[in-house]
Structure formats: C-alpha cells, structure tokens
Amino acid sequence: MRYRTRLCVDFNVLGENFSFLKTLVPKNEILFMVKANAYGHGMVPIVQYANKVLGIKEFGVATIEEGAYLRDSLSNCEFEVYVFSDIQLDLGVNWNIYRSRRITPVLSRLEDLKTFLENRSYNHIPLVLKYNTGMNRLGISDKDLEKSIGLLKKYNRTHISHLMSHFSSSFLSINKVKKTNNQFRVFKELKKIFRDNGITVEKSSISNSGAIEQKFGLEESHVRPGLILYGPSSLSSDFREKSLWKGKNISSLETTIISTFNVKKGDPLGYGAIPCPEDGLVGIVSIGYGDGFLSSYQGATFSFKGRPARVVGRISMDMAHILFPPSLKNDVHVGETFRIWGEDSSELLDLSDELKRIPYELFCQLSPRIPRVYNLTQ
Ligand SMILES: Cc1ncc(COP(=O)(O)O)c(C=O)c1O
C-alpha cells in the first residue's frame, strides 16, 4: 500500500529549525511545546527525535493524558514533561500518575497549589507555578499572590522549581503594543516579590514563539517555543516581515489527483451542483473534510507547476475539486501529487491568511486519518 494523502514530516528540517532557534536564544534552555499531538505532527516521534537527536530535555503538553501517553510511549528516554492546562489535581487518583510517571503539573490556580502542598505524595514533584500577568486565561491571579506566598511559607517551601507566565499578544509588535512589555514588567516584579519573601526561583520562562521571534523575554532561564519549531512564524501577517525567525516547515501536506476532466464555465460540480467559475481542467484530489481539509478551504489558491490552481465546488468528506487553468490542460495527470503546503513556510502562512485562519489551526485540524510519514535524509 502507498499513502497517497499524507503529512510528510522531515526530522532534518526540525533539526535545522532547532539550530536556528539556538542562534536566536543561545543562552536559554528550551521547553518544547508538543501539545495537541505536537501541533498535529505526531507527539511521540517528534519528542523522540527532539530528545535523542537534538538533546531537548523538557516538553510541554496540555493534559495529564497526553503526559502519561508520552511517558509510556518513550519510557527509555530521559526528559521532563510538564502538563500545562488540564492537570486534574482534584481527581485524587492522579497523584499516582504524576509520581509514578515523573510528570510535572504546572500549577495555575490557588486551589491546585493548596492540593499539591497538602498532599504529601506530591512532595517529590518539582514545584512549578504559573501566574497570570495579563493573559487572563490560566495562572494564579494577583489577588491570590499573597495567599500563594502564605501557602508556600506554611509548608516550608523555599524554592520554586520553575516560575512561568504566558504572553497574550507577542504575535504583535512588542515595540508598538504595550501589553507584552507590561506583562513582562509584572513578571519581573513577581520574581522580586518571591525573592523578598525568601523564596528562590530556580528556573523561569515566559516567552513563546512570538516573543522569541522578537528576541524578547530572553533574560529568563527558559523559552517555550511551539509553532516556530514546526516551521511558520507566529507573528501577525501585517508584521511578519519583521520576524527574526527563518525556519522551514517540518511538514508537507500532499495528496493525489485521482481523476481529471475538462470543464466549461458554469458546469455543475459536486454536491450542490456548484457552477464552475471558469473554463479549465478539474482534478479531483483525494482529501476532504474527513481529513481536516475543511469546507472553509473552498476557494483557496495553490501553486501547481508554477501556475495557480484553486479549490472549486463544495468540499466532500474524502475529495475536493481543484480547477487548473486551460494552459495546464496537458500537464495535469491522474496519479500526480498535489501539494497543499510544503517546506516553504510562507506558502502555509499565505494559505492560512487567505483562509482567515492561523497556522496552528491548519496543523491541528488534520485528522488521524492522514498518515504521518517520517523521513530522515542523510
Ligand atoms: C503556556 C504556553 N507556553 C508556550 C506555548 C507555545 O506557544 P507558541 O506555539 O505560540 O510558541 C503555548 C502554546 O499554546 C502555551 O500554552
């Protein structure tokens, strides 16, 4: 069997992206965000390569299930895994999962900090705290700051293993939009408050891709990149040209042309008998909304053999209509590969801009039905 619709993931490119990242953040440790199945690329193979070959030692996931799955799948690898969102400390049984699998919950609510400190089973798990500096999503709030310090003192905790916060707006110009600077100022004040209370902060991080692309927040011991390591810039389209990031996509999304026919403007196409907008040649490609090629891709444009091609008609579950211009009439063949995005990150960013989506979504919406095929060219 040959996979004719697939996400080809190239570890060499991940390696190149990592090397480039190190030129931007030579002094920082990397906590690589691999939640949502490594942004759709396959968490286990990505972490295995990042850990064994690139030497990355810390990874971030969203849920305890993701953390447990990662640990169980790679029990022979040495790395730390942090759970950022759905830590489920309120479910009593989970202390055992955290302890036995060496997974660290990121505590982002006062109630979770209390549970963590009260339960002696968590004693040997690093204390990792995330504070809200203005994102207003997860994070211990400033109104709970004093109480959290009180709790740390009550339980004689004089060290925070890793102090974190998260930027809400680093995809915008940090020079122009005050928000990121304000959050960073609050974060620095927070560190001082801990110091003044005799609490040592061992490691700290706040910068995600957008901040890294603008070399911001690098005074902290760690950075937490997600998107950029997979390829694309995370900056907003109107500001992207200012990005210091020069990565390539680690993945190419490819499908196959499984049928072709000539069409005239107005010919009905597929469900709803949508009239074809122009004369040309239609190629049916073997990808549809069941694969994550959503109906919102209707109208999207791609480049094929240097000419524009676009999605016409309504997208089906397993197929879509691509309209090629008449000049390509003799150059589109059944069995040929049709590439939706490739190594050039700007293609994927153009597509996400055109669809009014973010590149994160384009990656994450790919369904499990799309095989992830890994290659490592020498
Ligand atoms: C807490 C936290 N840190 C870092 C990241 C990485 O963000 P990005 O993919 O924009 O680099 C995320 C991603 O959602 C996150 O939730």
Short mmCIF file of C-alpha atoms in Angstrom, two decimals, residues 257 260-264 276-283 300-312 321-333 338:
data_model
loop_
_atom_site.label_atom_id
_atom_site.label_comp_id
_atom_site.label_asym_id
_atom_site.label_seq_id
_atom_site.Cartn_x
_atom_site.Cartn_y
_atom_site.Cartn_z
CA ILE A 257 -5.02 13.62 -8.22
CA THR A 260 -9.38 14.71 -14.22
CA PHE A 261 -11.90 16.16 -16.68
CA ASN A 262 -12.28 19.29 -18.79
CA VAL A 263 -14.86 21.83 -17.70
CA LYS A 264 -16.56 24.88 -19.09
CA CYS A 276 -17.64 26.12 -12.21
CA PRO A 277 -16.35 29.73 -12.25
CA GLU A 278 -14.06 29.37 -15.30
CA ASP A 279 -13.13 27.08 -18.19
CA GLY A 280 -10.28 24.73 -17.39
CA LEU A 281 -9.44 21.28 -16.16
CA VAL A 282 -10.72 19.85 -12.90
CA GLY A 283 -8.61 17.45 -10.90
CA ALA A 300 -8.26 28.57 -1.60
CA THR A 301 -5.48 29.00 -4.14
CA PHE A 302 -2.35 26.91 -4.57
CA SER A 303 0.54 26.85 -6.95
CA PHE A 304 0.85 23.81 -9.23
CA LYS A 305 3.73 23.60 -11.71
CA GLY A 306 4.15 27.33 -11.29
CA ARG A 307 0.51 28.11 -12.21
CA PRO A 308 -2.41 29.00 -9.95
CA ALA A 309 -4.91 26.28 -9.06
CA ARG A 310 -7.87 26.68 -6.75
CA VAL A 311 -10.47 24.72 -4.84
CA VAL A 312 -13.85 24.95 -6.54
CA HIS A 321 -12.28 19.68 -6.85
CA ILE A 322 -9.22 21.64 -7.96
CA LEU A 323 -9.59 23.89 -11.01
CA PHE A 324 -6.46 24.17 -13.14
CA PRO A 325 -6.18 26.84 -15.86
CA PRO A 326 -6.63 25.74 -19.52
CA SER A 327 -2.89 26.30 -20.07
CA LEU A 328 -2.24 23.26 -17.82
CA LYS A 329 -4.65 21.03 -19.77
CA ASN A 330 -1.93 18.62 -20.86
CA ASP A 331 0.12 18.87 -17.67
CA VAL A 332 -2.22 17.52 -15.00
CA HIS A 333 -2.29 13.74 -14.72
CA PHE A 338 -0.83 17.73 -5.38
#
